[in-house]
mmCIF file of C-alpha atoms in Angstrom:
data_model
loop_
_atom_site.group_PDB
_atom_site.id
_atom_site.type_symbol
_atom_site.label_atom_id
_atom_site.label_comp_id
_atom_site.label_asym_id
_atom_site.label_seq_id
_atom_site.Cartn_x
_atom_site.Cartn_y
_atom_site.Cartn_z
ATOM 1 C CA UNK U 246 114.113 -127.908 146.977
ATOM 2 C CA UNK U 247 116.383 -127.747 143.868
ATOM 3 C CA UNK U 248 120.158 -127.547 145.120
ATOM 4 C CA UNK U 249 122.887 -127.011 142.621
ATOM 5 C CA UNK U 250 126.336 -128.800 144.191
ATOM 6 C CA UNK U 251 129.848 -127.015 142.717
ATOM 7 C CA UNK U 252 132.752 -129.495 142.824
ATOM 8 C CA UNK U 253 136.181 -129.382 141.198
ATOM 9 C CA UNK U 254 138.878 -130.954 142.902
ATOM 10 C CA UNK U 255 139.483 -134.681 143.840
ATOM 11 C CA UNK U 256 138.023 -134.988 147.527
ATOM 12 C CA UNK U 257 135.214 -133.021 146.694
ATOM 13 C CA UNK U 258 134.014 -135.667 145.016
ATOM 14 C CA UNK U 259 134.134 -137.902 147.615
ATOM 15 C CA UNK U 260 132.449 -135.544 149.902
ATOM 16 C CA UNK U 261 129.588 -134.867 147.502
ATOM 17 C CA UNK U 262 128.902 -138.480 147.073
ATOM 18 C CA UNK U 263 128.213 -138.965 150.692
ATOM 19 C CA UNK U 264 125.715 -136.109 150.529
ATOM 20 C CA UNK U 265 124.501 -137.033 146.887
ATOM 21 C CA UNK U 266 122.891 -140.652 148.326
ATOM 22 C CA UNK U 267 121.348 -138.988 151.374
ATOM 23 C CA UNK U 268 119.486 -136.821 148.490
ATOM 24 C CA UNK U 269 118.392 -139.912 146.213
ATOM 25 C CA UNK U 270 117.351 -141.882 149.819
ATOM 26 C CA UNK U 271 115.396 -138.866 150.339
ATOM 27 C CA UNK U 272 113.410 -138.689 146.853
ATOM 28 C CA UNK U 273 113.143 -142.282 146.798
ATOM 29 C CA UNK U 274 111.484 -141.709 150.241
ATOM 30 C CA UNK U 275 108.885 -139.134 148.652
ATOM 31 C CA UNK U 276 110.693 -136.029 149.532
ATOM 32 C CA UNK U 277 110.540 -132.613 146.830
ATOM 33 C CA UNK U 278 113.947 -132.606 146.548
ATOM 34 C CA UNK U 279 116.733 -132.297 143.575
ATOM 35 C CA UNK U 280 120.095 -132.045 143.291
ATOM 36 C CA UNK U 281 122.149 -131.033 140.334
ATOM 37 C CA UNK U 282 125.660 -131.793 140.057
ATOM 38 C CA UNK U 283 128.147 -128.966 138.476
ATOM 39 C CA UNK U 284 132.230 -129.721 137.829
ATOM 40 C CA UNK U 285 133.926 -127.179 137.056
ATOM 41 C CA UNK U 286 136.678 -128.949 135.694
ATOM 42 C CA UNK U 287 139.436 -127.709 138.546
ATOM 43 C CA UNK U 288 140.860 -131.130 138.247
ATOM 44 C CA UNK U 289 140.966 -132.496 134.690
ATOM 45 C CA UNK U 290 143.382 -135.669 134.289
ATOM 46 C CA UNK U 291 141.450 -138.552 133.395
ATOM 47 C CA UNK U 292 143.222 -140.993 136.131
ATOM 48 C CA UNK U 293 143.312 -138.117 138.341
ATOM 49 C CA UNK U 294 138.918 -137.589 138.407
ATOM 50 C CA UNK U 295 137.256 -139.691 136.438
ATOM 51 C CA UNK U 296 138.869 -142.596 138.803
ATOM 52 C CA UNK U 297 136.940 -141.351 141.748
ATOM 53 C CA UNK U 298 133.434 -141.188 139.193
ATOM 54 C CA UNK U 299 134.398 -145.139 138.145
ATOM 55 C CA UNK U 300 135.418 -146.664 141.742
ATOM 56 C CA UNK U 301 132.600 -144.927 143.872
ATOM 57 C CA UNK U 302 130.010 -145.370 141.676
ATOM 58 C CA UNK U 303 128.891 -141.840 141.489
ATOM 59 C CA UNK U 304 126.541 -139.960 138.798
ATOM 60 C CA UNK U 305 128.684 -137.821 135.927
ATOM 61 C CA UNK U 306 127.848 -134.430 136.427
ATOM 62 C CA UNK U 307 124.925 -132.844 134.711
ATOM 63 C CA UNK U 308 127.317 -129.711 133.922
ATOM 64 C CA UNK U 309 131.050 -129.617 133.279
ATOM 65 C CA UNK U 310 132.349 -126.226 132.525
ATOM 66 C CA UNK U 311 136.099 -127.646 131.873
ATOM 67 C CA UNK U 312 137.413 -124.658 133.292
ATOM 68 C CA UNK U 313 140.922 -125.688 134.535
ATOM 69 C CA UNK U 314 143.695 -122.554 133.985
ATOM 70 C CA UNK U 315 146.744 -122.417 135.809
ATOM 71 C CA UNK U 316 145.694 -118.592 137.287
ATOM 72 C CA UNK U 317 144.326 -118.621 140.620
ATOM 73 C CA UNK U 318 142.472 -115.073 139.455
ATOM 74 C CA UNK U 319 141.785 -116.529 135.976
ATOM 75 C CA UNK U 320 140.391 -119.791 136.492
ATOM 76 C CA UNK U 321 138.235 -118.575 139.504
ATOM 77 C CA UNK U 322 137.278 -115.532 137.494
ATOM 78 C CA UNK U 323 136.168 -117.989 134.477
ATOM 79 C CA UNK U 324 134.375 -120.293 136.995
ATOM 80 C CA UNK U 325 132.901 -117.067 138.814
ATOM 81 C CA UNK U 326 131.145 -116.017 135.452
ATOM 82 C CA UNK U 327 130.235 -119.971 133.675
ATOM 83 C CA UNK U 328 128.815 -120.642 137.227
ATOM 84 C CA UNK U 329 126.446 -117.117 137.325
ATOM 85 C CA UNK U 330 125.062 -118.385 133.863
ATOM 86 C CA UNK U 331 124.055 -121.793 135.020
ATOM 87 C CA UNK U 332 122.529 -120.098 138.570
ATOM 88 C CA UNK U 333 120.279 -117.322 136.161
ATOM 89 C CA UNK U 334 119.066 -120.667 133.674
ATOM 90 C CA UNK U 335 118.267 -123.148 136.570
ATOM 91 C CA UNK U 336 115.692 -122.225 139.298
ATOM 92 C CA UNK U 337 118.149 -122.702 142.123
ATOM 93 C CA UNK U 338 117.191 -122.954 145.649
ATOM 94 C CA UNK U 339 120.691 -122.923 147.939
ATOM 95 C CA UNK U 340 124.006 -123.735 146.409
ATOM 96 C CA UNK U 341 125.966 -126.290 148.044
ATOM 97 C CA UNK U 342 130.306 -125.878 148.244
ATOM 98 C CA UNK U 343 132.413 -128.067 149.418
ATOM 99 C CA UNK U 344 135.914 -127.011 151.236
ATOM 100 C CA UNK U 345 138.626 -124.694 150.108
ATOM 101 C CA UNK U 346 138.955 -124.668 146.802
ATOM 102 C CA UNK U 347 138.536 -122.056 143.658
ATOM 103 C CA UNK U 348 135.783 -124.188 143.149
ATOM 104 C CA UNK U 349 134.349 -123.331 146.393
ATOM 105 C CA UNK U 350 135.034 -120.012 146.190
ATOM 106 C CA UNK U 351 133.800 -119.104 142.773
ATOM 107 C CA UNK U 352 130.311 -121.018 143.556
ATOM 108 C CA UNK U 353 129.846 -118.790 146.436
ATOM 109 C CA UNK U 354 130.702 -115.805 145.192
ATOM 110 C CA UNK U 355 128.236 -116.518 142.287
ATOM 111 C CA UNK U 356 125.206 -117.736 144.365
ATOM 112 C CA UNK U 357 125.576 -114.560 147.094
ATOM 113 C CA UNK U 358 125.581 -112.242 144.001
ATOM 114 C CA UNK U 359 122.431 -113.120 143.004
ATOM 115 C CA UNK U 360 121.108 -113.830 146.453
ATOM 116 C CA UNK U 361 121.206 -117.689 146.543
ATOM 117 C CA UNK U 362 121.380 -119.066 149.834
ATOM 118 C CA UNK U 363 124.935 -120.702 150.273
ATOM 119 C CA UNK U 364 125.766 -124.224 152.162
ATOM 120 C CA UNK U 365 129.435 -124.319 153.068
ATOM 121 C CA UNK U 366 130.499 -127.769 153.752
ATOM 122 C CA UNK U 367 133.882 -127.894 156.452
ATOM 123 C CA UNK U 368 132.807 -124.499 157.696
ATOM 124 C CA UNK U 369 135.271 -122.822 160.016
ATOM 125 C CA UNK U 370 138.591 -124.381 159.484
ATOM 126 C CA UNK U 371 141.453 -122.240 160.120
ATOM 127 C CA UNK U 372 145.210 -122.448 159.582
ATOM 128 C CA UNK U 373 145.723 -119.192 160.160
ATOM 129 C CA UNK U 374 148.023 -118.582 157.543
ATOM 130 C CA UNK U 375 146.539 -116.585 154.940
ATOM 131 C CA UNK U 376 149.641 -117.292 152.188
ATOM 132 C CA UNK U 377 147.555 -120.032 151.922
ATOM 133 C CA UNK U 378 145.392 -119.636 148.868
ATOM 134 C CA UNK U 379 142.779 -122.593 150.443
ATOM 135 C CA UNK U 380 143.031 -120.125 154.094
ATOM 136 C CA UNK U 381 141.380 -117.220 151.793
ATOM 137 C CA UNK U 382 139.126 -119.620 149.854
ATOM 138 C CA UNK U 383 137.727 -120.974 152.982
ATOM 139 C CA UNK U 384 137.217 -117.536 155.119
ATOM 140 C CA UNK U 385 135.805 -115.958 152.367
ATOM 141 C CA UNK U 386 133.737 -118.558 151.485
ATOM 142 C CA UNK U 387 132.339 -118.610 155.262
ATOM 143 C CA UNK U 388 131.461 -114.868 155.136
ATOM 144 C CA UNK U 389 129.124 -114.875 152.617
ATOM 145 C CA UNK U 390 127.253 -118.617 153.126
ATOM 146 C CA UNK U 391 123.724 -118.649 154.988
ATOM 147 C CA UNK U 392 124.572 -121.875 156.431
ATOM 148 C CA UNK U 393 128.017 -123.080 158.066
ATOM 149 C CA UNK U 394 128.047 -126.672 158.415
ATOM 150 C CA UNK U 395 131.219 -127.396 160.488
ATOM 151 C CA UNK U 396 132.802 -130.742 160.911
ATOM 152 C CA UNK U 397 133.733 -130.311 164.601
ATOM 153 C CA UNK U 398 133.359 -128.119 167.950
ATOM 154 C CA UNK U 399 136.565 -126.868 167.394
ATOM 155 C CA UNK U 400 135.695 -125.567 163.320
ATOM 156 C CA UNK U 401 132.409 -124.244 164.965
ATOM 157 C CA UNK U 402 134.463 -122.498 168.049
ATOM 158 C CA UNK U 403 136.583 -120.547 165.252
ATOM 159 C CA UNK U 404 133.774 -118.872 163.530
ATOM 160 C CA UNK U 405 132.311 -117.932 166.901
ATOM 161 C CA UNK U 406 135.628 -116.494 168.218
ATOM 162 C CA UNK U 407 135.524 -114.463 164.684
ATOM 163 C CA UNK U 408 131.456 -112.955 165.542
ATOM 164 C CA UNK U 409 129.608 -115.675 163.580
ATOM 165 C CA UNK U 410 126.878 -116.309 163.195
ATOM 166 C CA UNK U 411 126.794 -112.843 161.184
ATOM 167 C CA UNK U 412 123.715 -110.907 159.648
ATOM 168 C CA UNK U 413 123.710 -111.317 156.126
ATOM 169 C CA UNK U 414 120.343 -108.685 155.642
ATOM 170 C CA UNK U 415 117.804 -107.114 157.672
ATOM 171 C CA UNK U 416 115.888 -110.137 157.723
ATOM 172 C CA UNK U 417 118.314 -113.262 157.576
ATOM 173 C CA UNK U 418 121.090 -114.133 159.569
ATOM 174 C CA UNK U 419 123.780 -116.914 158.970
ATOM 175 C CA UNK U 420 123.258 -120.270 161.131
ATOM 176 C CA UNK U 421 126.227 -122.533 162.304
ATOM 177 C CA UNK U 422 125.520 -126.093 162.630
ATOM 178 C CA UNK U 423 128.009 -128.609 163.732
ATOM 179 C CA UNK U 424 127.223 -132.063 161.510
ATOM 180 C CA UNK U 425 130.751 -133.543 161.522
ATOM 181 C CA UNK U 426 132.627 -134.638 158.380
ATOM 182 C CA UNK U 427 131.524 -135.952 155.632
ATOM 183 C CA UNK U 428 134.744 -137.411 154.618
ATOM 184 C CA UNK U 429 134.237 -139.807 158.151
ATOM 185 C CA UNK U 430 130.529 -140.695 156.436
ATOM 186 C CA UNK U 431 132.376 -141.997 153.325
ATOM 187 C CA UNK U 432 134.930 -143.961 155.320
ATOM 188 C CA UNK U 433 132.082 -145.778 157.164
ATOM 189 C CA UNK U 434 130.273 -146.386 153.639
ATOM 190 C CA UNK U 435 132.637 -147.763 151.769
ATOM 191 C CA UNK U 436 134.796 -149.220 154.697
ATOM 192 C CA UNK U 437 133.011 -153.069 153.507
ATOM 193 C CA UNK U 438 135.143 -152.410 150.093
ATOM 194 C CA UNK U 439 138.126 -151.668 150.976
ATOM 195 C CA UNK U 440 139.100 -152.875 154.390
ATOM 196 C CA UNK U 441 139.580 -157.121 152.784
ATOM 197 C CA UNK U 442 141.378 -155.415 149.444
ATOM 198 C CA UNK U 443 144.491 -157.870 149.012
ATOM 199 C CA UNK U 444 147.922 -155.985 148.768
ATOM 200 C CA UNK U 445 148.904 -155.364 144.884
ATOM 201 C CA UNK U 446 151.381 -158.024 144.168
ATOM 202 C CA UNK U 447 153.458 -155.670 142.374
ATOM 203 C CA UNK U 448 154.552 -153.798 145.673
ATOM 204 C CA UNK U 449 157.451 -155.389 147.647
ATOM 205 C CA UNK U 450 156.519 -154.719 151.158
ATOM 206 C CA UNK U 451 154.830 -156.326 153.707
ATOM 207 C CA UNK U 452 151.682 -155.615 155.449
ATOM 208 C CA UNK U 453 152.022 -153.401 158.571
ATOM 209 C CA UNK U 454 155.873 -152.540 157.194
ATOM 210 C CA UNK U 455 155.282 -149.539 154.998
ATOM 211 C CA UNK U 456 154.556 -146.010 155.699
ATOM 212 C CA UNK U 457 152.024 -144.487 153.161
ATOM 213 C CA UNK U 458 153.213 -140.976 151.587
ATOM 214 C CA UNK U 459 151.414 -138.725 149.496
ATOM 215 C CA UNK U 460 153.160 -135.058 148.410
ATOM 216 C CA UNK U 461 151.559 -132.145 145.979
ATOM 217 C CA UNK U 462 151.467 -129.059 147.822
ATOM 218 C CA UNK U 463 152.906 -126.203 146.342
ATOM 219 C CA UNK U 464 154.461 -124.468 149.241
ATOM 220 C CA UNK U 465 156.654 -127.969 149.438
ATOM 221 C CA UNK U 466 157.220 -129.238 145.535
ATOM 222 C CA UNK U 467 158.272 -125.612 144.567
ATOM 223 C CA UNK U 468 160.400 -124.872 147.214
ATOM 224 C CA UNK U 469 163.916 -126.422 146.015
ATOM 225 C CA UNK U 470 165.377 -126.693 149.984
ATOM 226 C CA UNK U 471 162.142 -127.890 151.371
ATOM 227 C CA UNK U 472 161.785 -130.623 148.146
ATOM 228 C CA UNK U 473 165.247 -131.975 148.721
ATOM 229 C CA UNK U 474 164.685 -131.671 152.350
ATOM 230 C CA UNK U 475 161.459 -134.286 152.962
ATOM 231 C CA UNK U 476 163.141 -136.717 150.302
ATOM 232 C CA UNK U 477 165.889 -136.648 152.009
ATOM 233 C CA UNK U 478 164.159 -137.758 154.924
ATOM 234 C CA UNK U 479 162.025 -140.268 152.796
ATOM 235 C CA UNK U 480 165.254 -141.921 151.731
ATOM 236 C CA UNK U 481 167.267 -141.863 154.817
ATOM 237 C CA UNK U 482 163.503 -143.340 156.705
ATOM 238 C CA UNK U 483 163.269 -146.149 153.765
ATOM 239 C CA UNK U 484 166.754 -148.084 154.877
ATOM 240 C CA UNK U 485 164.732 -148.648 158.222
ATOM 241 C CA UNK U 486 161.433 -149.557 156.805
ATOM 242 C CA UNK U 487 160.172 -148.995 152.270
ATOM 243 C CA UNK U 488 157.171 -146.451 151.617
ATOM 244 C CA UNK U 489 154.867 -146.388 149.442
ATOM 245 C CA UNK U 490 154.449 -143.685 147.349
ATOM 246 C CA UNK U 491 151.976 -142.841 144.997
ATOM 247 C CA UNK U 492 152.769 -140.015 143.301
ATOM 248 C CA UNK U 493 151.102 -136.700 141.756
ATOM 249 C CA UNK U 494 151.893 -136.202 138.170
ATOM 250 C CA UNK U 495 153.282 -132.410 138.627
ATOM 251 C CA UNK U 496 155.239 -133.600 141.785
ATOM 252 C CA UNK U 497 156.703 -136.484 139.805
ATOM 253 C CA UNK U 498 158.040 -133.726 136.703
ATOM 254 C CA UNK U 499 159.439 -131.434 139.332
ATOM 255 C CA UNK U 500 161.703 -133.820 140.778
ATOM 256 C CA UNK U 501 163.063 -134.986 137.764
ATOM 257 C CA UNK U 502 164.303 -131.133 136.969
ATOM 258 C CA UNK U 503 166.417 -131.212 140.075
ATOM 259 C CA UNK U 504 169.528 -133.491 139.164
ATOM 260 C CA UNK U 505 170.378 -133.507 142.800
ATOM 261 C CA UNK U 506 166.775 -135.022 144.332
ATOM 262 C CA UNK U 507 166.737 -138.652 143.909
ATOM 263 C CA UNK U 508 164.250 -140.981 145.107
ATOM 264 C CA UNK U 509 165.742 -144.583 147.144
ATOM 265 C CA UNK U 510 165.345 -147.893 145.632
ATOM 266 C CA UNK U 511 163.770 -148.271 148.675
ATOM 267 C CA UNK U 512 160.690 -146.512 147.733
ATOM 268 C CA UNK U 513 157.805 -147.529 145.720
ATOM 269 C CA UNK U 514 156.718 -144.791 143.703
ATOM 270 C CA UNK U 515 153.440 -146.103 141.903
ATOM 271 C CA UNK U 516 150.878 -144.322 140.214
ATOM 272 C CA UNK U 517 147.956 -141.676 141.554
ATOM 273 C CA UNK U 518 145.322 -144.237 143.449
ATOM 274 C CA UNK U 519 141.845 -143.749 143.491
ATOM 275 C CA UNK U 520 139.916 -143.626 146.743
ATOM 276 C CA UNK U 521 139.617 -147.284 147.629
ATOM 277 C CA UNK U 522 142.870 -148.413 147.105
ATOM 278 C CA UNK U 523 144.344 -145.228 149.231
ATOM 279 C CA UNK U 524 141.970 -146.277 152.087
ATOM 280 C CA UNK U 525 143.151 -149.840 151.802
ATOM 281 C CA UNK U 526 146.718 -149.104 151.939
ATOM 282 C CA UNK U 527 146.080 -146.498 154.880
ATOM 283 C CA UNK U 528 145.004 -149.624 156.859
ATOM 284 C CA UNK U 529 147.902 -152.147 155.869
ATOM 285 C CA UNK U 530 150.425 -148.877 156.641
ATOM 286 C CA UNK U 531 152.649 -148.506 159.861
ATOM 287 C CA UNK U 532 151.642 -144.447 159.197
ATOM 288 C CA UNK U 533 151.323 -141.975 156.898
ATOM 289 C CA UNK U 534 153.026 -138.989 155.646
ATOM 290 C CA UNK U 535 151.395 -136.065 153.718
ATOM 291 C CA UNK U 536 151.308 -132.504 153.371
ATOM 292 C CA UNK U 537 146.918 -133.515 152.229
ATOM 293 C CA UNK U 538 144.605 -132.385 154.779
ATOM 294 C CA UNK U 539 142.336 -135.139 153.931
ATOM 295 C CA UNK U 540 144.549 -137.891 154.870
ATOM 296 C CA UNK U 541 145.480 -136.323 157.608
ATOM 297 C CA UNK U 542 141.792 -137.678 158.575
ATOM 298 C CA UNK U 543 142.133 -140.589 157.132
ATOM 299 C CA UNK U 544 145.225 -141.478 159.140
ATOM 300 C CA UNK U 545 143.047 -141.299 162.352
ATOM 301 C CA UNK U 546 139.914 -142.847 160.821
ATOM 302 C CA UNK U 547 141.893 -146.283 160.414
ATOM 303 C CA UNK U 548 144.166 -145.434 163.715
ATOM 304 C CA UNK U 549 147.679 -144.609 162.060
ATOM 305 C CA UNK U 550 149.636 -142.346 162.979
ATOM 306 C CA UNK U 551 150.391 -139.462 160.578
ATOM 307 C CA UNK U 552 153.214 -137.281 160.184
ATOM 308 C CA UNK U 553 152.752 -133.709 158.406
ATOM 309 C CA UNK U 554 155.464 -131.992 156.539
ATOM 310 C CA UNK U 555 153.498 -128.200 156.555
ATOM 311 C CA UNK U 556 154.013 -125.980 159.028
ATOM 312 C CA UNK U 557 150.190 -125.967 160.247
ATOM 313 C CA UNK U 558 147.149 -127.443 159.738
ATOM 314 C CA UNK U 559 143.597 -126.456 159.336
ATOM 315 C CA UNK U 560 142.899 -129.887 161.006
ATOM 316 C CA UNK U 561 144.150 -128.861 164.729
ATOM 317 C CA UNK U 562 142.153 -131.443 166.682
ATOM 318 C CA UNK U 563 144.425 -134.163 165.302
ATOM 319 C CA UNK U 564 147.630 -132.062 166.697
ATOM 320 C CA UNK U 565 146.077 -132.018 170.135
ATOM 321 C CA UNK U 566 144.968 -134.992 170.779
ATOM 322 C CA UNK U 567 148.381 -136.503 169.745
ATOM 323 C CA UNK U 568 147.834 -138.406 166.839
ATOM 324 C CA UNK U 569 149.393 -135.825 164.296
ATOM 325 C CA UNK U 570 152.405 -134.465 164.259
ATOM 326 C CA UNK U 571 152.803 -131.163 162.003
ATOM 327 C CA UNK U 572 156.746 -130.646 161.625
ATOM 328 C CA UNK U 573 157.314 -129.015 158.349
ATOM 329 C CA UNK U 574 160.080 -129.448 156.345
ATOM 330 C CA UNK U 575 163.070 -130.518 158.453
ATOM 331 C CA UNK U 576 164.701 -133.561 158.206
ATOM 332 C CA UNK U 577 165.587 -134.258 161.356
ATOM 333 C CA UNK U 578 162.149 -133.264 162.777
ATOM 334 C CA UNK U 579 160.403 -135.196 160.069
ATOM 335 C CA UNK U 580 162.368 -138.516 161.100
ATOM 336 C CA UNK U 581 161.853 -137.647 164.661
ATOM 337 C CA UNK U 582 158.136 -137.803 164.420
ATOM 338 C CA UNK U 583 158.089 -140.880 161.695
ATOM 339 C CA UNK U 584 159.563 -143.260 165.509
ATOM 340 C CA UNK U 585 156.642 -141.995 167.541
ATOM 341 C CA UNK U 586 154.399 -143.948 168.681
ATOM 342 C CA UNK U 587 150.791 -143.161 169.309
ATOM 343 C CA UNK U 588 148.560 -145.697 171.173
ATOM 344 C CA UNK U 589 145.073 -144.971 169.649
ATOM 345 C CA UNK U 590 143.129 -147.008 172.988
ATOM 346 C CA UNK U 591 143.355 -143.780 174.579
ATOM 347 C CA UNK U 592 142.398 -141.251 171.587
ATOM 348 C CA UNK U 593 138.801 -140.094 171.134
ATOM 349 C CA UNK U 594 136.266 -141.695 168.320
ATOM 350 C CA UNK U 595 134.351 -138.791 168.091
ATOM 351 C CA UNK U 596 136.147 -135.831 166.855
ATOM 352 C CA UNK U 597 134.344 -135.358 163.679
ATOM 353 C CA UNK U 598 130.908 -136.905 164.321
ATOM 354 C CA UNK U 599 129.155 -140.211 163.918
ATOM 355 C CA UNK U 600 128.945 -141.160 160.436
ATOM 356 C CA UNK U 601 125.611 -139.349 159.814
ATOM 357 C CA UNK U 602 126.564 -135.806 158.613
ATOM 358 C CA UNK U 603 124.799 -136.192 155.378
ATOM 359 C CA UNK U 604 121.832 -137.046 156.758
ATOM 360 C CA UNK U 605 122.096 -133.763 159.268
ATOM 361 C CA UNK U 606 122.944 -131.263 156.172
ATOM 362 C CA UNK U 607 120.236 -132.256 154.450
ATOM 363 C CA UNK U 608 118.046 -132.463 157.453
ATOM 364 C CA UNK U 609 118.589 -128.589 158.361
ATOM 365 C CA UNK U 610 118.185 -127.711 154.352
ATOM 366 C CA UNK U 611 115.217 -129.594 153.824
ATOM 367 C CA UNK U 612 113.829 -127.601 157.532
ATOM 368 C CA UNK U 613 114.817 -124.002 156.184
ATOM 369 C CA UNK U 614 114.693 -124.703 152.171
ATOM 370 C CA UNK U 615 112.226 -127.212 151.666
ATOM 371 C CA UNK U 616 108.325 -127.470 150.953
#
């Protein structure tokens, strides 16, 4: 079985990793089975992507099509076509996508066209707000893959409340299988690394006495009232206790246009981390705040509270079990939910699996795909 995995952005990465080892365990283990890796470039700034290739040890890609324009249509057009040439040159069996990104999309697209099986990784997650660019990525992307691997019952629940599993031909129908996350398999794997990782000396706070922000969404960093509105609450939050803040490049230059949007002393605005060090600073935090979906995970992975300035989430099982609180962009409701505290003794494990969900994608593509 020859699978070609599309990546592109930063956590895809990650999540490709996870699934990248369970396929080198298998062929060392005897198994037909061969994975090429494509980037298409979505993500380009060396200590933006590369970092993630250095820290976690994973392969370079066999293909990078450097595709990164600023277009939604144009750079998943360009990625749509570049990926179509690489599918008719390689014998592929099932191509693998990861999320909701153009990446995703464009890989899918490509594959169903020429009537490659496709594997959607994080199947059935919904916001239900298709102004979302990721919302369309992700439902389109789940109409036209053969197999929906979904991280939880509640991803698996919305495709079934939408008619899936659909038929794709006469003969071939789609199959939902629940494996849980991947991004919970990489926690547990590198979890040795980064959970003794001394504090940088360079920060000034103390273990335990931080909260852990991350911002880069478009719908908040180009929206001048909703911008000034979560650093305002950043700054008024940091007189009570600092945050660390690593922040995104394009966030960074947007703030500095608005003369009016300062960040406190009070905050520690360092540079874009790679993976380990955000994990290890998730785990020294009091709680985080982000407008990422993956750290929303992350959050309840090492038992921290998180705060979410969107106004909903793809990632609802965090919201109702209590351990997420999705707010938006209001100050007051942002420091509202930054004083809540959420005992984790009584919040379930098990909401995205058990760590194996590698292991169970390749196990179902091996039993369909394989020889």
């Amino acid at each position: 079985m020859k699978i070609l995995t599309i990546i592109g952005a930063r956590p895809q990465f990650i999540k490709a990793a996870t699934v990248s080892r369970e396929v080198a365990r298998r062929r060392s283990l005897g198994d037909n089975i061969q994975e090429i890796l494509l980037h298409t470039g979505q993500h380009f700034d060396k200590n933006m992507s590369d970092i993630f290739f250095e820290e976690l040890k994973i392969p370079k890609p066999d293909i990078n099509l450097g595709i990164n324009s600023s277009s939604h249509g144009k750079m998943t057009g360009e990625m749509l076509s570049k990926i179509e040439e690489v599918l008719q040159e390689k014998k592929i069996d099932v191509v693998l996508v990861y999320g909701d990104t153009n990446s995703t999309l464009a890989g899918a697209l490509a594959a169903s066209k020429l009537g490659i099986p496709v594997a959607h990784v994080e199947a059935g997650l919904r916001s239900f707000n298709l102004a979302m660019p990721e919302e369309i990525n992700r439902a389109l992307t789940d109409r036209i893959s053969t197999y929906l691997f979904t991280p939880s019952k509640t991803a698996s629940n919305n495709l079934r409340k939408e008619g899936y599993p659909l038929i794709l031909t006469k003969d071939k129908k789609q199959e939902i299988i629940e494996c849980g996350d991947v991004m919970y398999d990489a926690s547990e794997f590198y979890k040795p690394i980064y959970q003794d990782m001394a504090l940088d000396n360079k920060l000034k706070v103390d273990s335990g006495r931080f909260i852990f922000c991350t911002l880069h969404r478009q719908e908040n960093t180009d929206n001048y009232h909703r911008l000034k509105s979560i650093i305002n609450a950043l700054n008024v939050f940091s007189e009570e206790m600092k945050i660390v803040f690593p922040i995104h490049p394009r966030t960074n230059k947007i703030i500095k246009t608005h003369s009016d949007i300062k960040l406190s002393k009070n905050i520690e605005v360092i540079e874009p981390l790679g993976y380990l060090e955000t994990q290890s600073l998730i785990i020294k935090s009091a709680g985080v705040l982000t407008d990422s979906g993956g750290l929303q995970k992350e959050a309840y992975f090492h038992k921290k509270k998180c705060v979410t300035v969107r106004d909903e989430t793809e990632w609802t099982e965090l919201s109702e079990i209590g351990v997420n609180s999705v707010v938006g962009a209001k100050t007051e409701k942002i420091l509202e939910a930054l004083k809540i505290h959420v005992d984790f003794s009584k919040v379930s494990k098990t909401v995205y699996g058990n760590g194996d969900s590698a292991e169970k994608i390749i196990d179902s593509l091996m039993a369909h795909l394989g020889e």
